[in-house]
CSV table of C-alpha atoms and ligand atoms in Angstrom, one decimal:
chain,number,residue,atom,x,y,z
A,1087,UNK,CA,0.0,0.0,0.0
A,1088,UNK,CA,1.5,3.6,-1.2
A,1089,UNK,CA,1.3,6.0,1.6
A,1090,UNK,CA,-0.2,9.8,0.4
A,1091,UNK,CA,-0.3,12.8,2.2
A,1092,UNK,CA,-3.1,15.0,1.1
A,1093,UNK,CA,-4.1,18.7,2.3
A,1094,UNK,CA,-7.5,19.5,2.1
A,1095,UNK,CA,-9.1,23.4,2.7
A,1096,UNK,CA,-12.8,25.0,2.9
A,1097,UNK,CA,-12.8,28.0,1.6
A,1098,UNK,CA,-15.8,30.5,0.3
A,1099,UNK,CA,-19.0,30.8,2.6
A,1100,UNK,CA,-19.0,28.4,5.1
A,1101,UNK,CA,-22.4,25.9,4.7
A,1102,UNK,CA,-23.6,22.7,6.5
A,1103,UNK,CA,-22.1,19.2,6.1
A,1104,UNK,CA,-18.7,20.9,5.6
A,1105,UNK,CA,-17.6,19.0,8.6
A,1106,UNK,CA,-18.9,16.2,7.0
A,1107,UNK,CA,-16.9,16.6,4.2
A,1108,UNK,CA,-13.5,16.9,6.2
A,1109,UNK,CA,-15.0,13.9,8.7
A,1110,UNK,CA,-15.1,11.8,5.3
A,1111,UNK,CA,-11.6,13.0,3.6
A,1112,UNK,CA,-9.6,12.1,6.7
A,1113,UNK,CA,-11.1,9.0,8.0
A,1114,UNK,CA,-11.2,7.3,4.2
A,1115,UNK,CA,-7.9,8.8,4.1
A,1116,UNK,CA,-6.4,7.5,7.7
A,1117,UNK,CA,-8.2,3.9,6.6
A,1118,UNK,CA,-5.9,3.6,3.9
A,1119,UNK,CA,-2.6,4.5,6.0
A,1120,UNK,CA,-2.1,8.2,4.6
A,1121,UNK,CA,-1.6,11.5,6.1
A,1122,UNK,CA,-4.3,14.3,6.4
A,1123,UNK,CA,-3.0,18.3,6.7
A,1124,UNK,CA,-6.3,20.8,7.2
A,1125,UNK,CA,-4.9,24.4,6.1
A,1126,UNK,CA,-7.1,26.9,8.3
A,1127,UNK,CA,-9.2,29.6,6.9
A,1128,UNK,CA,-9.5,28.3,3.3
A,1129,UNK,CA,-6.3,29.3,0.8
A,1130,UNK,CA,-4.8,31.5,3.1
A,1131,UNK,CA,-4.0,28.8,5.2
A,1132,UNK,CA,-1.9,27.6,2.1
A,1133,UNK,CA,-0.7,31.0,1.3
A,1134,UNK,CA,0.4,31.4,4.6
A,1135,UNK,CA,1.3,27.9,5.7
A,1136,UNK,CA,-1.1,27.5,8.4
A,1137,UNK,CA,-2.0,24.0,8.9
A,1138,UNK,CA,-2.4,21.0,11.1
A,1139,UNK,CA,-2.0,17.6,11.0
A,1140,UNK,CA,-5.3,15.9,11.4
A,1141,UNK,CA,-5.7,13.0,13.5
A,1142,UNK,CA,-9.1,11.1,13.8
A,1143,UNK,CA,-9.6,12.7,17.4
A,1144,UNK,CA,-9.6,15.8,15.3
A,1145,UNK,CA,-12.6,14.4,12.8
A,1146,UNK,CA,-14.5,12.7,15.6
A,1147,UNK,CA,-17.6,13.7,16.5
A,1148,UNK,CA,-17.8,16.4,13.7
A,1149,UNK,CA,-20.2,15.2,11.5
A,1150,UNK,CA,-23.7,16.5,13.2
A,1151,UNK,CA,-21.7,20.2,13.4
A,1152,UNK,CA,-22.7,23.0,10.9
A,1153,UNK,CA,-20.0,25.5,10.1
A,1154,UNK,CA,-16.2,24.0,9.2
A,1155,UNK,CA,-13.4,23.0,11.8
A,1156,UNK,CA,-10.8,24.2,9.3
A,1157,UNK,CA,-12.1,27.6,8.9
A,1158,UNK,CA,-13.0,29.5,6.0
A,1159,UNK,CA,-12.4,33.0,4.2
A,1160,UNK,CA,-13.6,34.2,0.9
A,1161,UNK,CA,-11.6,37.3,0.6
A,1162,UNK,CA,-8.3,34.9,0.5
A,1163,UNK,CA,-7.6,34.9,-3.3
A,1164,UNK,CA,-3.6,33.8,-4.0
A,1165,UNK,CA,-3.7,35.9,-7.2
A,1166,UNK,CA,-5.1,38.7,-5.9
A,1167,UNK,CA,-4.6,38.7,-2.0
A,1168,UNK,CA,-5.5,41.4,0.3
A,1169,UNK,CA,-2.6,43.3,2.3
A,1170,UNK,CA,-2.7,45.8,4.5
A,1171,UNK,CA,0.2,48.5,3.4
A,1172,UNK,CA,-0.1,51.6,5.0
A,1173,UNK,CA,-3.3,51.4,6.4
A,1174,UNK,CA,-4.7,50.7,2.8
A,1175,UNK,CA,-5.7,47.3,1.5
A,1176,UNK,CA,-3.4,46.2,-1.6
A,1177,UNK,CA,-4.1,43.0,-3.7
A,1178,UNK,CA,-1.0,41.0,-4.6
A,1179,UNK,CA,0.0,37.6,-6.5
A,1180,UNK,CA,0.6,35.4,-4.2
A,1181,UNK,CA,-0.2,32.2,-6.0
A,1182,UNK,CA,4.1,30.8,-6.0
A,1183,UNK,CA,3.3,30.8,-2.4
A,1184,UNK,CA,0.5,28.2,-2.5
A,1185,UNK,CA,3.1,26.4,-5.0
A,1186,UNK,CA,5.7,26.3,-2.9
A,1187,UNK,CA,4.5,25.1,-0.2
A,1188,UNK,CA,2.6,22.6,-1.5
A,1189,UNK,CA,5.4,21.3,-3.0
A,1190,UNK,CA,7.5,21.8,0.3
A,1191,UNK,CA,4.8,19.7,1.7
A,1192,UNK,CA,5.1,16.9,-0.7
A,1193,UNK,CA,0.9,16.8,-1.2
A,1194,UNK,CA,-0.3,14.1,-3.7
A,1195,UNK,CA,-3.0,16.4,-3.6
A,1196,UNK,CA,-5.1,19.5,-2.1
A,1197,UNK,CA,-8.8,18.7,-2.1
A,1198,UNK,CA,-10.2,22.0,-2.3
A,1199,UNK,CA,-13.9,22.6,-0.6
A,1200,UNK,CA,-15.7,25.0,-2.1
A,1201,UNK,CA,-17.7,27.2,-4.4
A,1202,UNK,CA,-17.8,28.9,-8.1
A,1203,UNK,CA,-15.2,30.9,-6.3
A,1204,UNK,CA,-13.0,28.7,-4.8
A,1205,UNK,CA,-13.2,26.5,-7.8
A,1206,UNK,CA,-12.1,29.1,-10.0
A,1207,UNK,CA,-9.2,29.8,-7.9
A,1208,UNK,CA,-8.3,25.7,-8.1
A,1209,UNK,CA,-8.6,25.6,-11.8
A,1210,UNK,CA,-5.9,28.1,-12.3
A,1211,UNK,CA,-3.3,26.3,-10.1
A,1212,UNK,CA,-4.2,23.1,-12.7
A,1213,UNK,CA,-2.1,25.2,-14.7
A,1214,UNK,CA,0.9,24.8,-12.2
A,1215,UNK,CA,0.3,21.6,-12.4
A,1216,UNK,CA,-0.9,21.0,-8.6
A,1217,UNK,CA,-2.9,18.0,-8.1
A,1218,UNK,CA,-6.0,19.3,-7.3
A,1219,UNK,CA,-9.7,17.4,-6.2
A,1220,UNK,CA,-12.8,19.8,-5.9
A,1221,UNK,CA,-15.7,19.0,-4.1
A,1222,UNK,CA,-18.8,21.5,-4.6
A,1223,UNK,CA,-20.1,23.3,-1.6
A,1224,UNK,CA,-23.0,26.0,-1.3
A,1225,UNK,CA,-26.0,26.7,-0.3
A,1226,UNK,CA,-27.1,28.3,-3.5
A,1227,UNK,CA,-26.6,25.3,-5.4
A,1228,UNK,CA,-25.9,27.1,-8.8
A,1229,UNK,CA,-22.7,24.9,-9.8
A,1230,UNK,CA,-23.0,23.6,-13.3
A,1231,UNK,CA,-22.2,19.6,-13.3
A,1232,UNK,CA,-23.6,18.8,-9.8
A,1233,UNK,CA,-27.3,18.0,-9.7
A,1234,UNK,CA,-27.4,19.4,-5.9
A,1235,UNK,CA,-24.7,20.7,-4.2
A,1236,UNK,CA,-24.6,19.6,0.1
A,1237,UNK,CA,-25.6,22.6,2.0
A,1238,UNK,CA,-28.5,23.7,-0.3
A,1239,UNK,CA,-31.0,20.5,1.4
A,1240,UNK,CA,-30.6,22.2,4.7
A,1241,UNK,CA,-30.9,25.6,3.6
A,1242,UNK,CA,-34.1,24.9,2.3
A,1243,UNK,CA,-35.3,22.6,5.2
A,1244,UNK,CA,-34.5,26.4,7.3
A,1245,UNK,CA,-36.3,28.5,5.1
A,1246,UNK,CA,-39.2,26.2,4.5
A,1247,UNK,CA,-39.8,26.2,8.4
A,1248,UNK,CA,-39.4,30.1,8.6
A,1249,UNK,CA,-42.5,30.2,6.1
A,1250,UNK,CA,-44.3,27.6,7.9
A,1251,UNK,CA,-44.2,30.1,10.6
A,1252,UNK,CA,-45.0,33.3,8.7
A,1253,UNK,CA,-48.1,31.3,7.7
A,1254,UNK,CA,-49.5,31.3,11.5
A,1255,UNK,CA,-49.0,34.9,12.1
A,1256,UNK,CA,-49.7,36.2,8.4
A,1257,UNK,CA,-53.3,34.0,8.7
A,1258,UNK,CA,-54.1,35.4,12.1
A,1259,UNK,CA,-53.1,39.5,11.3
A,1260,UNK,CA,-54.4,38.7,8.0
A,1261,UNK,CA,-51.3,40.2,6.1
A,1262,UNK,CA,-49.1,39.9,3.3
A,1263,UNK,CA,-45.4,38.3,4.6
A,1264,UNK,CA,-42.7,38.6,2.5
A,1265,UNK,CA,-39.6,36.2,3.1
A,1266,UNK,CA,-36.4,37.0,1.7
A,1267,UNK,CA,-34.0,34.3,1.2
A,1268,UNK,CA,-30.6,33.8,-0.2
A,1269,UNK,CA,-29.4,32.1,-3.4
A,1270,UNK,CA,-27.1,35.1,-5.2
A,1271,UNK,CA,-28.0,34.8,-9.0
A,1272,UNK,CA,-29.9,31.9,-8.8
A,1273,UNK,CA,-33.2,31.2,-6.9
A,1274,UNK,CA,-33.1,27.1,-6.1
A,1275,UNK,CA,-33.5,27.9,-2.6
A,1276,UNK,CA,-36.6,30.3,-3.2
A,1277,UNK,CA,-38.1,28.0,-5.6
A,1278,UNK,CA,-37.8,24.9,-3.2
A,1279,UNK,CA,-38.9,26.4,0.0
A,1280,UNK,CA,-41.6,28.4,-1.3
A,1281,UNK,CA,-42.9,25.2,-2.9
A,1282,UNK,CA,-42.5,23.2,0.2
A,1283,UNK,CA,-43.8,26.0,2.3
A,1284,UNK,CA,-46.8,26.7,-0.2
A,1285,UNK,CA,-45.9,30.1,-0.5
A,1286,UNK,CA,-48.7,32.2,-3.3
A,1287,UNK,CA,-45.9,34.3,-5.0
A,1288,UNK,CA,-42.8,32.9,-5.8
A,1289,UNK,CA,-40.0,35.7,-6.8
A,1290,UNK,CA,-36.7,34.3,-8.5
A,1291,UNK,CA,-33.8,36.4,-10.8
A,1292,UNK,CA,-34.7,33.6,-13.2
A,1293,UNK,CA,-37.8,34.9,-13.9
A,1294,UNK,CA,-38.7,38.8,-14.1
A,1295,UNK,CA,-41.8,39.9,-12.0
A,1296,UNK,CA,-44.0,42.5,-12.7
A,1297,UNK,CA,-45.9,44.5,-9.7
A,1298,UNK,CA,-49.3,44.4,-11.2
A,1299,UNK,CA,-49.2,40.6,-11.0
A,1300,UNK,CA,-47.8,40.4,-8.0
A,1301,UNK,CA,-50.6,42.4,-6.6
A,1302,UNK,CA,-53.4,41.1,-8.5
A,1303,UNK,CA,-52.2,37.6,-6.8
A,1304,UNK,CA,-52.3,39.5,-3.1
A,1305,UNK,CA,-55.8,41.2,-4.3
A,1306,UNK,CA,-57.5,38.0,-5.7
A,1307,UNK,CA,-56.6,36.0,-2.8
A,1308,UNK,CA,-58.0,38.8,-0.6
A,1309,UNK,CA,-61.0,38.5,-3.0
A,1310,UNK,CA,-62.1,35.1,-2.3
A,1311,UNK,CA,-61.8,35.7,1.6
A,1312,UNK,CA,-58.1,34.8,2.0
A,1313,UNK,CA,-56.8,38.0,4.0
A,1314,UNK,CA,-53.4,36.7,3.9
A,1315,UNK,CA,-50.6,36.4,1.2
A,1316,UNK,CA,-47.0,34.7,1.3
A,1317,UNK,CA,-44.2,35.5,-0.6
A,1318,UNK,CA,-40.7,34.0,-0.8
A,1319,UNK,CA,-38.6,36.0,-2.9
A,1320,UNK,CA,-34.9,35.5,-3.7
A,1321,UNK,CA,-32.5,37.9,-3.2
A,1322,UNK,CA,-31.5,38.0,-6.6
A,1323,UNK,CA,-35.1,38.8,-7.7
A,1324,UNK,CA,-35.9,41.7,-9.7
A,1325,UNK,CA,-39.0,43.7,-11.6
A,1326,UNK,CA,-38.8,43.0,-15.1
A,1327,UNK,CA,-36.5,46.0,-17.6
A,1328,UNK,CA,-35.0,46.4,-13.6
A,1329,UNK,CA,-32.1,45.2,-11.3
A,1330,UNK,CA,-30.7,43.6,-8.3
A,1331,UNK,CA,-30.9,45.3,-5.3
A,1332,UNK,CA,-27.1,45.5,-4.2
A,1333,UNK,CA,-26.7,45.1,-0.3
A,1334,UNK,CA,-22.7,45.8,-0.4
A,1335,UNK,CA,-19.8,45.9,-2.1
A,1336,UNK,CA,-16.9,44.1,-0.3
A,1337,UNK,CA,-14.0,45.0,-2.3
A,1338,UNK,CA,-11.8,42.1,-0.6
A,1339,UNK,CA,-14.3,39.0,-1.9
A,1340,UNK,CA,-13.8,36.5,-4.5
A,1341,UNK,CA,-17.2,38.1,-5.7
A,1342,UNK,CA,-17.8,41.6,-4.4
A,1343,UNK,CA,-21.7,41.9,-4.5
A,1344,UNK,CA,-23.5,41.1,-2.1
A,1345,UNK,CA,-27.6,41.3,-2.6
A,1346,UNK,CA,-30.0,41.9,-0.3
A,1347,UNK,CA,-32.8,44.6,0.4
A,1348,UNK,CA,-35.3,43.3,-2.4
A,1349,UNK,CA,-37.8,42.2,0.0
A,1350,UNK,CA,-38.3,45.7,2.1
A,1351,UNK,CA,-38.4,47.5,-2.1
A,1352,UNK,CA,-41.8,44.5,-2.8
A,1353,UNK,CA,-43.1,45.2,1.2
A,1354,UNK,CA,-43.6,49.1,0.6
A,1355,UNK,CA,-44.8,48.5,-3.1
A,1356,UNK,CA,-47.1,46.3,-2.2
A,1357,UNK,CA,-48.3,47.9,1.1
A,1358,UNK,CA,-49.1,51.6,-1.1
A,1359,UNK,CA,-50.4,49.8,-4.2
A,1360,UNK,CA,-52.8,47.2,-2.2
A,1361,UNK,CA,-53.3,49.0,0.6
A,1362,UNK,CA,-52.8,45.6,2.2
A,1363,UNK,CA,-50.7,45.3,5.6
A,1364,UNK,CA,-47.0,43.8,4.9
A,1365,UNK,CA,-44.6,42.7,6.6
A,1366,UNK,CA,-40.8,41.9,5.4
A,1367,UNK,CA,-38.2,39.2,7.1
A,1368,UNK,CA,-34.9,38.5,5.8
A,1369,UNK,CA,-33.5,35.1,6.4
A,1370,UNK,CA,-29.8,35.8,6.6
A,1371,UNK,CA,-27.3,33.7,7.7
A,1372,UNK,CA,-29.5,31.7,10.0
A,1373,UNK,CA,-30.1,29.4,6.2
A,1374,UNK,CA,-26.5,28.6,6.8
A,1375,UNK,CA,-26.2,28.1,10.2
A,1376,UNK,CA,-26.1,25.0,12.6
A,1377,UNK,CA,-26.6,21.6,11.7
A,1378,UNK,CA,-26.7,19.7,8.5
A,1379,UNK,CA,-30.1,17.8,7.5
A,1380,UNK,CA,-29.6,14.1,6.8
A,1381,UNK,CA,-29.3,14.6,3.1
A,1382,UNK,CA,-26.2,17.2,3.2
A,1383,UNK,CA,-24.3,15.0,6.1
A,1384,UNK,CA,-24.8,11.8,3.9
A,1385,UNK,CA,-24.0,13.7,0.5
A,1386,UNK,CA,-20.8,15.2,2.5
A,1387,UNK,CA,-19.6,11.6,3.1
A,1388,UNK,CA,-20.1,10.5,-0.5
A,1389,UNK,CA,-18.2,13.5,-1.8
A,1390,UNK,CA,-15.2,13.1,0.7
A,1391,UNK,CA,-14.9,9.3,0.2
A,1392,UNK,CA,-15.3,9.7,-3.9
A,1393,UNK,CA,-12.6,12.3,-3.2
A,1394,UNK,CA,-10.4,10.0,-1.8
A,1395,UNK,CA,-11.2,7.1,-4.4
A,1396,UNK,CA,-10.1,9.8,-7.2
A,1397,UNK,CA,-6.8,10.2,-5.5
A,1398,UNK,CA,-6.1,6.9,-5.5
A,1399,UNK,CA,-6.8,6.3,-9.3
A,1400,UNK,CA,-4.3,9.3,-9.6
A,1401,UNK,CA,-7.0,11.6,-11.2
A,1402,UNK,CA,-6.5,15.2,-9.9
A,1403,UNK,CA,-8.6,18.3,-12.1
A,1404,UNK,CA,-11.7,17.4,-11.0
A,1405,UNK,CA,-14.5,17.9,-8.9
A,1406,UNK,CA,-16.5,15.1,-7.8
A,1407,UNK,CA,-20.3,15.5,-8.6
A,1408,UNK,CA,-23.6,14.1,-7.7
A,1409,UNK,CA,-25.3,13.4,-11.6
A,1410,UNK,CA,-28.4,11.0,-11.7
A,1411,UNK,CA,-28.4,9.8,-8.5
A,1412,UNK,CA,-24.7,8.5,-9.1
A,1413,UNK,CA,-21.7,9.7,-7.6
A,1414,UNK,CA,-19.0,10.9,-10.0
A,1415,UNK,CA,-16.7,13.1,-11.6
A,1416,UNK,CA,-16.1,16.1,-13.7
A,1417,UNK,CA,-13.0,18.4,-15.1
A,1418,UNK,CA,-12.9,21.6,-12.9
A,1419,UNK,CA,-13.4,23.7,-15.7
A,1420,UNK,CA,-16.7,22.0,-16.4
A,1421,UNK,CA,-17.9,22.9,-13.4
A,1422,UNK,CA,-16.7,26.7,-12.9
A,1423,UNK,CA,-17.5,27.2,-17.1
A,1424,UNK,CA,-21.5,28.8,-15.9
A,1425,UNK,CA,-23.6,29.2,-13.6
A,1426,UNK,CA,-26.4,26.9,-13.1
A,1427,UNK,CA,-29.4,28.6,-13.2
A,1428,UNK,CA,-33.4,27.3,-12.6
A,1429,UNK,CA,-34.6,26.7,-15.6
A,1430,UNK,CA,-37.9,28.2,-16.4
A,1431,UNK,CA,-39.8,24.9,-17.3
A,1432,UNK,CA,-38.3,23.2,-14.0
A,1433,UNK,CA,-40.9,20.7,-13.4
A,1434,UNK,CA,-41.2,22.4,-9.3
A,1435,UNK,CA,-42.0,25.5,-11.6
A,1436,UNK,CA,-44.7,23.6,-13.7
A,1437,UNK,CA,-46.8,21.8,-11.1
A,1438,UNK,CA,-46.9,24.6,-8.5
A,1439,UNK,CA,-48.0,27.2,-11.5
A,1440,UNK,CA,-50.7,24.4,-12.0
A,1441,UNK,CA,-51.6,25.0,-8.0
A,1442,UNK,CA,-51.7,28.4,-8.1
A,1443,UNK,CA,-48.6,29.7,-7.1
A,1444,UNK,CA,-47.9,33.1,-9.0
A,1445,UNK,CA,-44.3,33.6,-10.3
A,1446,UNK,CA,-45.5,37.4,-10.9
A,1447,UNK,CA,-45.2,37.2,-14.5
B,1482,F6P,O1,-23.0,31.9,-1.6
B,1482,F6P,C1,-23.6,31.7,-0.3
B,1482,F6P,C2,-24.2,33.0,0.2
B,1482,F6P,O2,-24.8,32.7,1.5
B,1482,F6P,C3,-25.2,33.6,-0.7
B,1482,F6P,O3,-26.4,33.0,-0.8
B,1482,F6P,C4,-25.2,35.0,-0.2
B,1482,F6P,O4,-25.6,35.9,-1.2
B,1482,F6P,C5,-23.8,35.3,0.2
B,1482,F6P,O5,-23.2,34.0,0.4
B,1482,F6P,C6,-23.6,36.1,1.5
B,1482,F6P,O6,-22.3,36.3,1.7
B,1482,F6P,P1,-21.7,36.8,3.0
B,1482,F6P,O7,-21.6,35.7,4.0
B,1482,F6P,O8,-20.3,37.3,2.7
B,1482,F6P,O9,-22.6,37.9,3.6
């Protein structure tokens, strides 16, 4: 048997069964007699040669646990890394550092945890030649070449409670409840958890809504004695011929933007132009918070051990992918090369249309 060491990182937003994912890396990898090094906080860790040996005490226990025992940072891009000079941030190429030192380090290979962002950053090291594993992680679940994505499941099982709840206290004020949840560009999360939650209006970026359908939804409901209306909106949502609403810009991130806000722009429309009561709650970073649901801690296993199978066929430049129900593989660049988006005849699209879910188009 050929003893490996491997480094593995998590890098981008942090999202459950990330724990998961390491738990499954290490202990496939300490069954077969090789090494484990976690670099802390994602590829600054590498940059900066953070790192610890991980033992299975270290990966014990872990897999219930939301969040990442590594760490993570999405501002920590080796070809453009932030430094402080002078009390100003600069951005500087630091990728021959994350060569060096996995070289230094002797790594048959760096399973990178992450992202479109992350990913990105991986793919360009394939040019250096590092032997490199990805293994898709967010909540958005809007990377091409992975049917779902682990974190996404529980994300949804959050938000989908949070408009189980609205329902309670929108029925009994007899109100329109708008739920704003995240997803960036893409609205899976939306979609799902306004389908499982039974939401009336569905708002994704996919699909353009106008405010006279959104509000002759709210009003016909009211019309046939329902005083109440939800709506789960993504943040990336936006009238049609408008735009995003842009929460903040942090210069230092992978990918700047950051949405938010759309929901309060729909609550005070709606409120003047119904004359209906609204209210507005924003989901935040509770969707990516504490523990993973069943389906993101067993989909974090798979990944991590197909991870480990890779490296021992010797394939590094891909990311492992969940396709059909079946457990594979794709090149990097596959998965980085666009963003997966809901398609607009998604059948969850289809058949809650045909229950009378508006899309406000
Ligand atoms: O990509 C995951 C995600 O949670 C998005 O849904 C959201 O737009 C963004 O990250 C929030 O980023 P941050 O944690 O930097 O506020």
């Amino acid at each position: 048997m050929t003893t490996k060491r491997i480094g593995i990182l998590t890098a981008g937003g942090d999202c459950p069964g990330l724990n998961a994912v390491i738990r499954s890396v290490a202990k496939s990898a300490f069954g077969l007699g090789w090494e484990v090094i976690g670099f802390e906080d994602g590829f600054q860790g590498v940059v900066e040669n953070h790192f610890r040996v991980l033992k299975n005490p270290d990966v014990s226990g872990i897999l219930t646990q939301g969040g990442t025992i590594l760490g993570t940072s999405n501002t920590a891009d080796p070809f453009r890394y932030p430094i402080r000079k002078r009390g100003q941030i600069v951005f500087r190429d630091y990728s021959d550092h994350v060569v060096r030192h996995v070289k230094e380090l002797e790594l048959d290979a760096l399973v990178c945890v992450g992202g479109d962002g992350t990913l990105t950053i991986a793919k360009k090291f394939l040019k250096w030649k590092l032997p490199i594993i990805g293994i898709p992680k967010t909540i958005d679940n809007d990377l091409s070449g992975t049917d779902f994505t682990f974190g996404f499941d529980t994300a949804v099982h959050i938000a989908t409670e949070a408009v189980d709840r609205l329902h309670t206290t929108a029925a009994s004020h007899h109100r329109v409840m708008i739920l704003e949840v995240m997803g960036r560009y893409a609205g899976w999360i939306a979609l799902y958890a306004g389908a499982a939650g039974g939401a009336d209006i569905i708002l994704i970026p996919e699909i353009p809504y106008q405010m006279k359908f959104v509000c002759e939804q709210v009003k016909a409901r009211a019309g046939k004695g329902k005083r109440f209306s939800i709506i789960v909106v993504a943040e990336g949502a936006r009238p049609k011929g408008g735009r995003m609403v842009v929460k903040r810009i942090v210069k230092t991130s992978t990918d700047p933007v950051r949405l938010g806000g759309i929901s309060h722009v729909l609550g005070r429309d709606i409120e003047r132009l119904t004359g209906l009561e609204t209210r507005v709650s924003v989901l935040g970073h509770i969707q990516r918070g504490g523990s993973p649901t069943h389906d993101d801690r067993n989909l974090g296993t798979l990944f991590g051990h197909k991870a480990i199978e890779l490296i021992q066929r010797g394939l590094v430049g891909y990311m492992v992918a969940l396709q059909n129900g079946n457990i594979t593989q794709i090149p990097i660049r596959n998965a980085v090369r666009k963003r997966k988006l809901v398609p607009r005849n998604h059948p969850l699209i289809l058949a809650t249309r045909a229950v009378g879910t508006s899309f406000g188009d």
